[in-house]
Amino acid sequence: MARQSGIIKLKGTIGDITFYKSKDGYLARQKGGVDKDRFLNDPKFQRTRENAAEFGRAGKASKSLCTAIRPVLNKTQDSRMISRLVKKMMTVIKADAVSDRGQRNVLDGELILLQGFDFNGNASLSATVYAPASFSIDRLDGIMGINIPSFNPSNQIVAPGGTTHFRFISAGVEVDFENETFVLAQSSSPELPYDNSSTALTMLTNDLGLLDSTKPLFLVFGIEFLQQVNGTFYSLNNGAYNALNLVAIDTGV
């Protein structure tokens, strides 16, 4: 891969060179690759096939998780979130100590390694919300909760310029990675003033309506920054400063 220089930027293919635009600018790369039949059958590519199979599972699992929390994810992700999540999901798969190489998967891996993942790499929850919060997952009742004691927003929230209000958001999901299905419950706080007035106790409850689930359970928690104009609340900068974190996981193991 090489970076294009000069005034004229190219897109397309000339001979064996492909020119294209990416998030990193205008690039060029030489055509290459291995014949498909050789890749699938040549013993020399056994390790490559194994790696490709596990990478595919990581991508599929990442998509399932993101689809499950889509309603709260829409305004709280950065442009590289998917690649970061897939990379983290690969560590989950590689922690599978029971399956053969190439057959390792997320369910036999260590899903707990995803805990603490920030969906917006430009606004981590730990550097945005300093108010204390506690998180709980009750598998027997299918309820996931978040409690935030009274705090001073101007002292314990790092907000972007123009913020007049904010709200906490959360979602609890059960994800069936094998069948690519999920059950979602979400909640949010009222719009809270961003000022020196102490808040009341904030409780967010996500009831999945499930009893004693056997699937992995995930709880995400975040904050959305708002500006009030003539009685209407608007999201600041399309959510560029919003934070969302995977704060608790119950793998069911």
GROMACS .gro file of C-alpha atoms in nm:
model
  253
    1MET     CA    1   0.000   0.000   0.000
    2ALA     CA    2   0.136   0.343  -0.096
    3ARG     CA    3   0.006   0.697  -0.050
    4GLN     CA    4  -0.068   0.900  -0.362
    5SER     CA    5   0.110   1.233  -0.397
    6GLY     CA    6   0.070   1.516  -0.644
    7ILE     CA    7  -0.216   1.740  -0.744
    8ILE     CA    8  -0.424   1.481  -0.934
    9LYS     CA    9  -0.567   1.198  -0.724
   10LEU     CA   10  -0.665   0.877  -0.903
   11LYS     CA   11  -0.944   0.627  -0.850
   12GLY     CA   12  -0.971   0.301  -1.037
   13THR     CA   13  -0.732   0.041  -1.181
   14ILE     CA   14  -0.444   0.085  -1.421
   15GLY     CA   15  -0.265  -0.238  -1.507
   16ASP     CA   16  -0.185  -0.413  -1.180
   17ILE     CA   17  -0.224  -0.102  -0.966
   18THR     CA   18  -0.552  -0.005  -0.794
   19PHE     CA   19  -0.602   0.355  -0.685
   20TYR     CA   20  -0.862   0.433  -0.418
   21LYS     CA   21  -0.967   0.674  -0.146
   22SER     CA   22  -0.988   0.571   0.222
   23LYS     CA   23  -1.018   0.744   0.557
   24ASP     CA   24  -0.638   0.770   0.546
   25GLY     CA   25  -0.636   0.959   0.216
   26TYR     CA   26  -0.569   0.856  -0.143
   27LEU     CA   27  -0.382   0.526  -0.162
   28ALA     CA   28  -0.254   0.281  -0.421
   29ARG     CA   29  -0.190  -0.091  -0.402
   30GLN     CA   30  -0.075  -0.364  -0.635
   31LYS     CA   31  -0.310  -0.639  -0.735
   32GLY     CA   32  -0.224  -0.966  -0.574
   33GLY     CA   33  -0.365  -1.255  -0.383
   34VAL     CA   34  -0.379  -1.628  -0.397
   35ASP     CA   35  -0.592  -1.845  -0.624
   36LYS     CA   36  -0.914  -1.936  -0.440
   37ASP     CA   37  -0.881  -2.310  -0.496
   38ARG     CA   38  -0.523  -2.306  -0.367
   39PHE     CA   39  -0.625  -2.105  -0.063
   40LEU     CA   40  -0.901  -2.354   0.022
   41ASN     CA   41  -0.697  -2.670  -0.030
   42ASP     CA   42  -0.323  -2.608  -0.010
   43PRO     CA   43  -0.183  -2.729   0.327
   44LYS     CA   44   0.052  -2.432   0.322
   45PHE     CA   45  -0.246  -2.205   0.384
   46GLN     CA   46  -0.392  -2.406   0.673
   47ARG     CA   47  -0.303  -2.142   0.933
   48THR     CA   48  -0.434  -1.867   0.705
   49ARG     CA   49  -0.766  -2.049   0.668
   50GLU     CA   50  -0.789  -2.092   1.044
   51ASN     CA   51  -0.719  -1.724   1.104
   52ALA     CA   52  -0.972  -1.623   0.840
   53ALA     CA   53  -1.240  -1.844   0.996
   54GLU     CA   54  -1.190  -1.694   1.341
   55PHE     CA   55  -1.174  -1.341   1.207
   56GLY     CA   56  -1.505  -1.405   1.034
   57ARG     CA   57  -1.660  -1.516   1.362
   58ALA     CA   58  -1.529  -1.203   1.532
   59GLY     CA   59  -1.687  -0.987   1.264
   60LYS     CA   60  -2.017  -1.172   1.283
   61ALA     CA   61  -2.029  -1.148   1.664
   62SER     CA   62  -1.942  -0.776   1.655
   63LYS     CA   63  -2.223  -0.713   1.408
   64SER     CA   64  -2.470  -0.902   1.629
   65LEU     CA   65  -2.376  -0.696   1.935
   66CYS     CA   66  -2.393  -0.365   1.748
   67THR     CA   67  -2.728  -0.454   1.592
   68ALA     CA   68  -2.865  -0.537   1.937
   69ILE     CA   69  -2.776  -0.198   2.086
   70ARG     CA   70  -2.836   0.006   1.769
   71PRO     CA   71  -3.095   0.244   1.924
   72VAL     CA   72  -2.840   0.381   2.174
   73LEU     CA   73  -2.540   0.334   1.946
   74ASN     CA   74  -2.650   0.559   1.660
   75LYS     CA   75  -2.517   0.882   1.812
   76THR     CA   76  -2.233   0.743   2.021
   77GLN     CA   77  -1.979   0.582   1.790
   78ASP     CA   78  -1.663   0.690   1.611
   79SER     CA   79  -1.573   0.605   1.252
   80ARG     CA   80  -1.335   0.326   1.357
   81MET     CA   81  -1.561   0.168   1.615
   82ILE     CA   82  -1.630  -0.149   1.417
   83SER     CA   83  -1.262  -0.223   1.351
   84ARG     CA   84  -1.181  -0.161   1.719
   85LEU     CA   85  -1.462  -0.389   1.830
   86VAL     CA   86  -1.365  -0.669   1.591
   87LYS     CA   87  -1.008  -0.648   1.718
   88LYS     CA   88  -1.133  -0.677   2.076
   89MET     CA   89  -1.364  -0.962   1.978
   90MET     CA   90  -1.061  -1.146   1.839
   91THR     CA   91  -0.905  -1.140   2.188
   92VAL     CA   92  -1.226  -1.297   2.315
   93ILE     CA   93  -1.201  -1.576   2.058
   94LYS     CA   94  -0.831  -1.635   2.116
   95ALA     CA   95  -0.906  -1.686   2.485
   96ASP     CA   96  -1.108  -1.998   2.395
   97ALA     CA   97  -0.911  -2.274   2.569
   98VAL     CA   98  -1.127  -2.570   2.464
   99SER     CA   99  -1.169  -2.548   2.085
  100ASP     CA  100  -0.914  -2.635   1.818
  101ARG     CA  101  -0.741  -2.354   1.634
  102GLY     CA  102  -0.970  -2.234   1.358
  103GLN     CA  103  -1.275  -2.347   1.556
  104ARG     CA  104  -1.240  -2.105   1.848
  105ASN     CA  105  -1.549  -1.892   1.906
  106VAL     CA  106  -1.693  -1.619   2.130
  107LEU     CA  107  -1.912  -1.846   2.342
  108ASP     CA  108  -1.620  -2.063   2.447
  109GLY     CA  109  -1.396  -1.759   2.471
  110GLU     CA  110  -1.391  -1.486   2.735
  111LEU     CA  111  -1.667  -1.237   2.658
  112ILE     CA  112  -1.589  -1.060   2.984
  113LEU     CA  113  -1.287  -0.912   2.801
  114LEU     CA  114  -1.530  -0.679   2.623
  115GLN     CA  115  -1.625  -0.511   2.951
  116GLY     CA  116  -1.517  -0.147   2.954
  117PHE     CA  117  -1.525  -0.111   2.574
  118ASP     CA  118  -1.595   0.249   2.463
  119PHE     CA  119  -1.807   0.272   2.150
  120ASN     CA  120  -1.688   0.628   2.093
  121GLY     CA  121  -1.310   0.623   2.096
  122ASN     CA  122  -1.309   1.003   2.091
  123ALA     CA  123  -1.510   1.030   2.414
  124SER     CA  124  -1.446   0.761   2.672
  125LEU     CA  125  -1.701   0.730   2.952
  126SER     CA  126  -1.433   0.733   3.223
  127ALA     CA  127  -1.303   1.069   3.100
  128THR     CA  128  -1.650   1.217   3.056
  129VAL     CA  129  -1.859   1.111   3.356
  130TYR     CA  130  -1.697   1.128   3.699
  131ALA     CA  131  -2.022   1.086   3.891
  132PRO     CA  132  -2.032   0.754   4.082
  133ALA     CA  133  -2.255   0.486   3.936
  134SER     CA  134  -2.332   0.124   4.017
  135PHE     CA  135  -2.438  -0.144   3.769
  136SER     CA  136  -2.629  -0.468   3.817
  137ILE     CA  137  -2.745  -0.763   3.607
  138ASP     CA  138  -3.011  -0.992   3.755
  139ARG     CA  139  -3.017  -1.296   3.528
  140LEU     CA  140  -3.300  -1.466   3.718
  141ASP     CA  141  -3.541  -1.175   3.663
  142GLY     CA  142  -3.395  -1.042   3.339
  143ILE     CA  143  -3.345  -0.694   3.484
  144MET     CA  144  -3.039  -0.473   3.440
  145GLY     CA  145  -3.006  -0.157   3.644
  146ILE     CA  146  -2.794   0.153   3.689
  147ASN     CA  147  -2.797   0.376   3.998
  148ILE     CA  148  -2.638   0.722   3.996
  149PRO     CA  149  -2.639   0.900   4.334
  150SER     CA  150  -2.684   1.276   4.360
  151PHE     CA  151  -2.390   1.471   4.210
  152ASN     CA  152  -2.292   1.816   4.083
  153PRO     CA  153  -2.297   1.814   3.700
  154SER     CA  154  -2.060   2.106   3.642
  155ASN     CA  155  -1.800   1.942   3.868
  156GLN     CA  156  -1.842   1.579   3.764
  157ILE     CA  157  -1.937   1.592   3.395
  158VAL     CA  158  -1.695   1.700   3.122
  159ALA     CA  159  -1.926   1.859   2.865
  160PRO     CA  160  -1.854   2.024   2.530
  161GLY     CA  161  -1.910   2.396   2.481
  162GLY     CA  162  -2.273   2.489   2.422
  163THR     CA  163  -2.413   2.219   2.650
  164THR     CA  164  -2.722   2.328   2.843
  165HIS     CA  165  -2.854   1.982   2.933
  166PHE     CA  166  -2.760   1.616   2.922
  167ARG     CA  167  -2.925   1.280   2.971
  168PHE     CA  168  -2.801   0.939   3.068
  169ILE     CA  169  -2.883   0.651   2.832
  170SER     CA  170  -2.864   0.276   2.883
  171ALA     CA  171  -2.961  -0.052   2.725
  172GLY     CA  172  -2.964  -0.411   2.837
  173VAL     CA  173  -2.951  -0.689   2.578
  174GLU     CA  174  -2.952  -1.064   2.558
  175VAL     CA  175  -2.755  -1.170   2.249
  176ASP     CA  176  -2.786  -1.508   2.079
  177PHE     CA  177  -2.464  -1.512   1.877
  178GLU     CA  178  -2.540  -1.846   1.713
  179ASN     CA  179  -2.878  -1.744   1.569
  180GLU     CA  180  -2.799  -1.371   1.540
  181THR     CA  181  -3.103  -1.267   1.743
  182PHE     CA  182  -3.139  -1.048   2.050
  183VAL     CA  183  -3.376  -0.910   2.313
  184LEU     CA  184  -3.339  -0.540   2.396
  185ALA     CA  185  -3.463  -0.313   2.674
  186GLN     CA  186  -3.353   0.049   2.697
  187SER     CA  187  -3.406   0.348   2.923
  188SER     CA  188  -3.291   0.705   2.969
  189SER     CA  189  -3.303   0.978   3.228
  190PRO     CA  190  -3.494   1.304   3.181
  191GLU     CA  191  -3.303   1.597   3.035
  192LEU     CA  192  -3.091   1.724   3.325
  193PRO     CA  193  -2.956   2.082   3.348
  194TYR     CA  194  -2.582   2.116   3.311
  195ASP     CA  195  -2.520   2.352   3.603
  196ASN     CA  196  -2.413   2.363   3.969
  197SER     CA  197  -2.739   2.223   4.105
  198SER     CA  198  -2.710   1.877   4.258
  199THR     CA  199  -2.915   1.611   4.082
  200ALA     CA  200  -3.158   1.373   4.245
  201LEU     CA  201  -3.086   1.000   4.257
  202THR     CA  202  -3.106   0.867   3.900
  203MET     CA  203  -3.217   0.507   3.842
  204LEU     CA  204  -3.226   0.344   3.500
  205THR     CA  205  -3.396   0.006   3.466
  206ASN     CA  206  -3.388  -0.224   3.164
  207ASP     CA  207  -3.633  -0.514   3.196
  208LEU     CA  208  -3.580  -0.778   2.926
  209GLY     CA  209  -3.894  -0.967   3.027
  210LEU     CA  210  -3.690  -1.288   3.044
  211LEU     CA  211  -3.657  -1.531   3.331
  212ASP     CA  212  -3.327  -1.712   3.391
  213SER     CA  213  -3.181  -1.650   3.046
  214THR     CA  214  -2.905  -1.884   2.929
  215LYS     CA  215  -2.754  -1.638   2.678
  216PRO     CA  216  -2.487  -1.370   2.733
  217LEU     CA  217  -2.624  -1.047   2.881
  218PHE     CA  218  -2.474  -0.703   2.818
  219LEU     CA  219  -2.538  -0.367   2.985
  220VAL     CA  220  -2.431  -0.043   2.818
  221PHE     CA  221  -2.440   0.302   2.975
  222GLY     CA  222  -2.364   0.644   2.836
  223ILE     CA  223  -2.437   1.014   2.821
  224GLU     CA  224  -2.585   1.238   2.551
  225PHE     CA  225  -2.513   1.611   2.547
  226LEU     CA  226  -2.791   1.850   2.449
  227GLN     CA  227  -2.855   2.216   2.383
  228GLN     CA  228  -3.195   2.365   2.456
  229VAL     CA  229  -3.318   2.626   2.209
  230ASN     CA  230  -3.668   2.771   2.245
  231GLY     CA  231  -3.782   2.474   2.448
  232THR     CA  232  -3.646   2.211   2.208
  233PHE     CA  233  -3.346   1.988   2.281
  234TYR     CA  234  -3.085   1.935   2.012
  235SER     CA  235  -2.796   1.688   2.012
  236LEU     CA  236  -2.459   1.864   2.007
  237ASN     CA  237  -2.232   1.809   1.704
  238ASN     CA  238  -2.429   1.502   1.596
  239GLY     CA  239  -2.319   1.320   1.909
  240ALA     CA  240  -1.944   1.362   1.855
  241TYR     CA  241  -1.890   1.405   2.232
  242ASN     CA  242  -2.142   1.147   2.352
  243ALA     CA  243  -1.996   0.852   2.543
  244LEU     CA  244  -2.120   0.492   2.558
  245ASN     CA  245  -1.952   0.208   2.741
  246LEU     CA  246  -2.011  -0.165   2.787
  247VAL     CA  247  -2.020  -0.144   3.167
  248ALA     CA  248  -2.130  -0.494   3.269
  249ILE     CA  249  -2.144  -0.845   3.120
  250ASP     CA  250  -2.292  -1.170   3.246
  251THR     CA  251  -2.176  -1.455   3.022
  252GLY     CA  252  -2.408  -1.711   3.177
  253VAL     CA  253  -2.119  -1.951   3.236
   0.00000   0.00000   0.00000
